[in-house]
Short mmCIF file of C-alpha atoms in Angstrom, two decimals:
data_model
loop_
_atom_site.label_atom_id
_atom_site.label_comp_id
_atom_site.label_asym_id
_atom_site.label_seq_id
_atom_site.Cartn_x
_atom_site.Cartn_y
_atom_site.Cartn_z
CA MET A 24 0.00 0.00 0.00
CA GLU A 25 1.38 3.40 -1.03
CA LEU A 26 0.30 6.75 0.43
CA LEU A 27 0.13 9.38 -2.32
CA HIS A 28 0.80 12.96 -1.25
CA GLY A 29 -0.78 12.28 2.13
CA LYS A 30 -4.24 12.10 0.56
CA TYR A 31 -4.97 8.79 -1.16
CA THR A 32 -3.83 5.20 -0.76
CA LEU A 33 -2.75 3.11 -3.73
CA HIS A 34 -3.07 -0.65 -3.43
CA LEU A 35 -1.09 -2.58 -6.04
CA PRO A 36 -2.61 -5.95 -6.99
CA GLN A 37 -0.29 -8.93 -7.26
CA GLY A 38 1.71 -8.71 -10.48
CA ALA A 39 1.11 -4.97 -10.91
CA PHE A 40 4.06 -2.66 -11.50
CA PRO A 41 5.15 -0.74 -8.38
CA LEU A 42 4.75 3.00 -8.05
CA SER A 43 7.47 4.32 -10.35
CA THR A 44 9.43 7.46 -11.11
CA ASP A 45 7.70 7.46 -14.51
CA SER A 46 4.26 8.03 -12.98
CA MET A 47 5.48 10.54 -10.41
CA VAL A 48 7.30 12.80 -12.88
CA LEU A 49 4.50 12.54 -15.44
CA ALA A 50 1.84 13.57 -12.91
CA ASP A 51 4.02 16.54 -11.93
CA PHE A 52 4.57 17.49 -15.60
CA VAL A 53 0.84 17.46 -16.47
CA ARG A 54 -0.90 20.82 -16.59
CA LEU A 55 -4.62 20.77 -15.91
CA GLY A 56 -7.06 23.51 -16.79
CA LYS A 57 -10.09 24.41 -14.71
CA SER A 58 -12.29 21.35 -14.00
CA ALA A 59 -10.23 19.26 -16.43
CA SER A 60 -11.68 16.07 -17.87
CA VAL A 61 -8.80 13.60 -18.20
CA LEU A 62 -8.53 10.33 -20.13
CA ASP A 63 -5.77 7.97 -18.95
CA LEU A 64 -4.78 5.59 -21.74
CA GLY A 65 -3.56 2.30 -20.29
CA SER A 66 -4.46 3.32 -16.76
CA GLY A 67 -3.49 0.16 -14.87
CA CYS A 68 -4.73 0.15 -11.29
CA GLY A 69 -5.35 3.91 -11.32
CA THR A 70 -1.98 5.28 -10.22
CA LEU A 71 -1.96 8.35 -12.49
CA GLY A 72 -5.61 9.05 -11.81
CA LEU A 73 -5.02 9.11 -8.05
CA LEU A 74 -1.97 11.35 -8.45
CA LEU A 75 -3.90 13.81 -10.64
CA CYS A 76 -6.92 13.83 -8.31
CA SER A 77 -4.50 14.60 -5.49
CA LYS A 78 -2.92 17.38 -7.55
CA ASP A 79 -6.21 19.03 -8.58
CA GLU A 80 -9.37 18.55 -6.54
CA ALA A 81 -11.57 19.69 -9.44
CA CYS A 82 -10.40 17.29 -12.16
CA HIS A 83 -12.21 14.13 -13.30
CA VAL A 84 -10.27 11.11 -14.57
CA THR A 85 -11.44 8.21 -16.74
CA GLY A 86 -9.09 5.28 -17.18
CA ILE A 87 -9.04 2.82 -20.08
CA GLU A 88 -7.34 -0.46 -19.13
CA LEU A 89 -7.24 -3.75 -21.04
CA ASP A 90 -6.03 -6.02 -18.23
CA GLU A 91 -9.00 -7.11 -16.12
CA ALA A 92 -6.99 -7.63 -12.92
CA ALA A 93 -5.52 -4.12 -13.15
CA HIS A 94 -8.97 -2.69 -13.94
CA ASN A 95 -10.42 -4.40 -10.86
CA GLY A 96 -7.52 -2.99 -8.83
CA ALA A 97 -8.41 0.48 -10.10
CA LEU A 98 -12.04 0.04 -9.05
CA GLU A 99 -10.87 -0.99 -5.59
CA ASN A 100 -8.61 2.06 -5.32
CA ILE A 101 -11.40 4.38 -6.50
CA HIS A 102 -13.90 3.06 -3.96
CA ARG A 103 -11.45 2.90 -1.03
CA ASN A 104 -10.50 6.55 -1.58
CA HIS A 105 -14.14 7.67 -2.00
CA LEU A 106 -13.48 8.99 -5.52
CA THR A 107 -16.44 7.43 -7.35
CA ASP A 108 -17.66 10.91 -8.31
CA ARG A 109 -14.27 11.88 -9.81
CA MET A 110 -12.72 8.69 -11.17
CA GLN A 111 -13.85 5.73 -13.23
CA SER A 112 -12.15 2.77 -14.89
CA ILE A 113 -13.30 1.13 -18.11
CA CYS A 114 -12.03 -2.33 -18.99
CA ALA A 115 -11.45 -2.05 -22.74
CA ASP A 116 -8.87 -1.98 -25.50
CA LEU A 117 -7.80 1.63 -26.11
CA ARG A 118 -7.79 0.87 -29.84
CA THR A 119 -11.61 0.68 -29.64
CA ILE A 120 -12.00 4.17 -28.16
CA PRO A 121 -14.00 5.50 -31.16
CA ALA A 122 -16.70 2.98 -30.26
CA LEU A 123 -16.62 3.92 -26.57
CA ILE A 124 -16.65 7.72 -26.44
CA GLN A 125 -17.64 10.71 -28.53
CA PRO A 126 -14.79 12.56 -30.29
CA GLY A 127 -13.37 15.51 -28.37
CA SER A 128 -14.88 14.39 -25.06
CA PHE A 129 -11.81 15.20 -22.95
CA SER A 130 -9.66 18.27 -22.36
CA VAL A 131 -6.56 16.22 -21.49
CA CYS A 132 -5.17 12.77 -22.24
CA VAL A 133 -2.31 11.17 -20.31
CA SER A 134 -0.38 7.95 -20.73
CA ASN A 135 2.49 5.98 -19.24
CA PRO A 136 2.57 3.49 -22.13
CA PRO A 137 4.70 0.46 -23.03
CA TYR A 138 8.13 1.65 -24.13
CA PHE A 139 9.44 -1.17 -26.28
CA SER A 140 8.44 -2.29 -29.77
CA GLY A 141 10.16 -5.67 -29.30
CA GLY A 142 12.19 -7.76 -26.90
CA PRO A 143 11.11 -10.14 -24.13
CA ALA A 144 7.67 -9.74 -22.59
CA SER A 145 7.20 -9.25 -18.86
CA MET A 146 6.57 -12.60 -17.16
CA ALA A 147 4.10 -11.06 -14.70
CA VAL A 148 2.23 -8.73 -17.08
CA PRO A 149 2.98 -9.75 -20.68
CA THR A 150 1.28 -6.74 -22.29
CA ALA A 151 2.66 -4.08 -19.94
CA ARG A 152 6.13 -3.33 -21.36
CA ARG A 153 5.84 -4.16 -25.06
CA GLU A 154 3.74 -2.44 -27.70
CA ASP A 155 1.99 -5.55 -28.98
CA LEU A 156 -1.42 -4.10 -28.08
CA CYS A 157 -0.50 -0.41 -27.80
CA SER A 158 1.81 0.99 -30.46
CA LEU A 159 2.65 4.69 -30.67
CA ASP A 160 0.29 4.92 -33.62
CA ASP A 161 -2.52 3.31 -31.59
CA LEU A 162 -1.80 5.68 -28.73
CA PHE A 163 -1.87 8.89 -30.76
CA ARG A 164 -4.86 7.81 -32.83
CA SER A 165 -6.82 7.23 -29.62
CA ALA A 166 -5.64 10.46 -27.98
CA ALA A 167 -6.43 12.52 -31.08
CA TRP A 168 -9.95 11.08 -31.16
CA ALA A 169 -10.61 11.62 -27.46
CA VAL A 170 -9.15 15.07 -26.85
CA LYS A 171 -10.86 18.28 -27.94
CA TYR A 172 -9.30 20.77 -30.38
CA GLY A 173 -6.70 22.69 -28.39
CA GLY A 174 -6.53 19.92 -25.78
CA ASP A 175 -3.32 18.32 -24.59
CA PHE A 176 -1.80 14.84 -24.55
CA PHE A 177 0.92 14.22 -21.95
CA LEU A 178 3.09 11.11 -22.00
CA VAL A 179 6.31 9.71 -20.58
CA HIS A 180 8.61 7.67 -22.80
CA LYS A 181 12.19 6.76 -23.64
CA PRO A 182 14.49 9.37 -25.24
CA GLU A 183 15.39 7.13 -28.17
CA ARG A 184 11.75 7.22 -29.30
CA LEU A 185 11.51 11.04 -29.46
CA ALA A 186 11.72 11.39 -33.24
CA GLU A 187 9.09 8.70 -33.71
CA ILE A 188 6.84 10.36 -31.14
CA CYS A 189 7.00 13.74 -32.92
CA VAL A 190 6.36 12.20 -36.35
CA THR A 191 3.43 10.14 -35.07
CA ALA A 192 1.95 13.13 -33.24
CA ALA A 193 2.07 15.21 -36.42
CA ARG A 194 0.30 12.43 -38.32
CA TYR A 195 -2.71 12.99 -36.04
CA GLN A 196 -2.55 16.82 -36.08
CA MET A 197 -0.91 16.99 -32.67
CA GLU A 198 2.09 19.27 -32.16
CA ALA A 199 4.82 18.76 -29.54
CA LYS A 200 4.78 21.90 -27.35
CA ARG A 201 6.85 20.97 -24.26
CA LEU A 202 9.68 18.49 -23.83
CA CYS A 203 11.32 17.70 -20.50
CA LEU A 204 14.56 15.69 -20.34
CA VAL A 205 14.82 13.64 -17.14
CA ARG A 206 18.17 12.58 -15.63
CA HIS A 207 18.91 10.81 -12.37
CA LYS A 208 22.03 12.99 -11.89
CA ALA A 209 23.24 16.03 -13.81
CA ALA A 210 26.14 14.13 -15.39
CA ASP A 211 24.00 11.11 -16.33
CA PRO A 212 22.41 10.50 -19.73
CA VAL A 213 18.72 11.27 -20.22
CA THR A 214 16.67 8.27 -19.08
CA LEU A 215 13.12 9.53 -19.62
CA ILE A 216 11.36 12.20 -21.67
CA LEU A 217 8.10 13.95 -20.82
CA VAL A 218 6.17 15.29 -23.81
CA GLN A 219 3.15 17.57 -24.08
CA CYS A 220 1.40 17.51 -27.47
CA ARG A 221 -1.48 19.85 -28.36
CA LYS A 222 -4.19 19.06 -30.87
CA GLY A 223 -4.31 21.59 -33.69
CA ALA A 224 -1.43 23.71 -32.36
CA LYS A 225 1.18 25.58 -34.37
CA PRO A 226 4.88 24.61 -34.14
CA GLY A 227 6.82 25.90 -31.14
CA LEU A 228 8.63 23.72 -28.62
CA VAL A 229 9.71 24.65 -25.08
CA TRP A 230 12.60 22.61 -23.64
CA GLU A 231 12.82 21.79 -19.94
CA SER A 232 15.07 19.59 -17.82
CA LEU A 233 14.66 17.69 -14.58
CA CYS A 234 17.43 16.26 -12.40
CA LEU A 235 16.35 13.93 -9.60
CA HIS A 236 19.52 13.53 -7.52
CA GLU A 237 22.60 15.50 -6.60
CA ALA A 238 26.06 14.16 -7.44
CA ASP A 239 26.24 12.50 -3.99
CA GLY A 240 22.91 10.75 -4.51
CA THR A 241 20.77 12.95 -2.26
CA PRO A 242 17.39 14.04 -3.67
CA THR A 243 17.26 17.42 -5.40
CA GLY A 244 14.76 20.07 -4.40
CA ARG A 245 12.60 19.18 -7.42
CA TYR A 246 12.61 15.51 -6.44
CA ARG A 247 11.37 16.46 -2.98
CA GLU A 248 8.63 18.63 -4.48
CA ILE A 249 7.48 15.85 -6.84
CA TYR A 250 7.35 13.29 -4.02
CA HIS A 251 5.94 15.80 -1.48
CA LEU A 252 8.79 15.14 0.95
#
């Protein structure tokens, strides 16, 4: 059981991925407008939804999750934290989103998706790390359908996929507007990227950086802010 920002508890079902840096930095990176309606693509047991509900008490989050065990875990987390009026989980394939929701129904989409197009599958959760059921094209097609014109799609990914992310976003009329490079230490290579894409936007990219630890391994001020330490 994890306590998120002193507000909500996150229970991770057996086989679920633990609370990760990916989710924490993505939730911090997300910008929510007034009373934002958020769609979480590949929402797992509701980690991002809980973090965003903790961040903004006026937002509403809908999760789409294919794995039934993770979906059931999300329902448990929603009910235990008394968030049934602000969060919901739908057990479905995100590739079927056009049959599930009306176009432009959300102001924001978020995703902590599979990172790898090949390689060995996870033994515990075979679909969680590889793109077999959630390619970048699937992801952006679904986000572009769900988000309104001028709405934003926030995702965390690996730096080596940046060019592919930008090309795929453009294919669905989404423009990269913010890019944050995440390093564990200042001298380390970039390990994660955070990207904000806007539907129908003009070109114009703002670069940011995030360093999580000092040279001696102690948490930076930004790390402490993200983790509410």
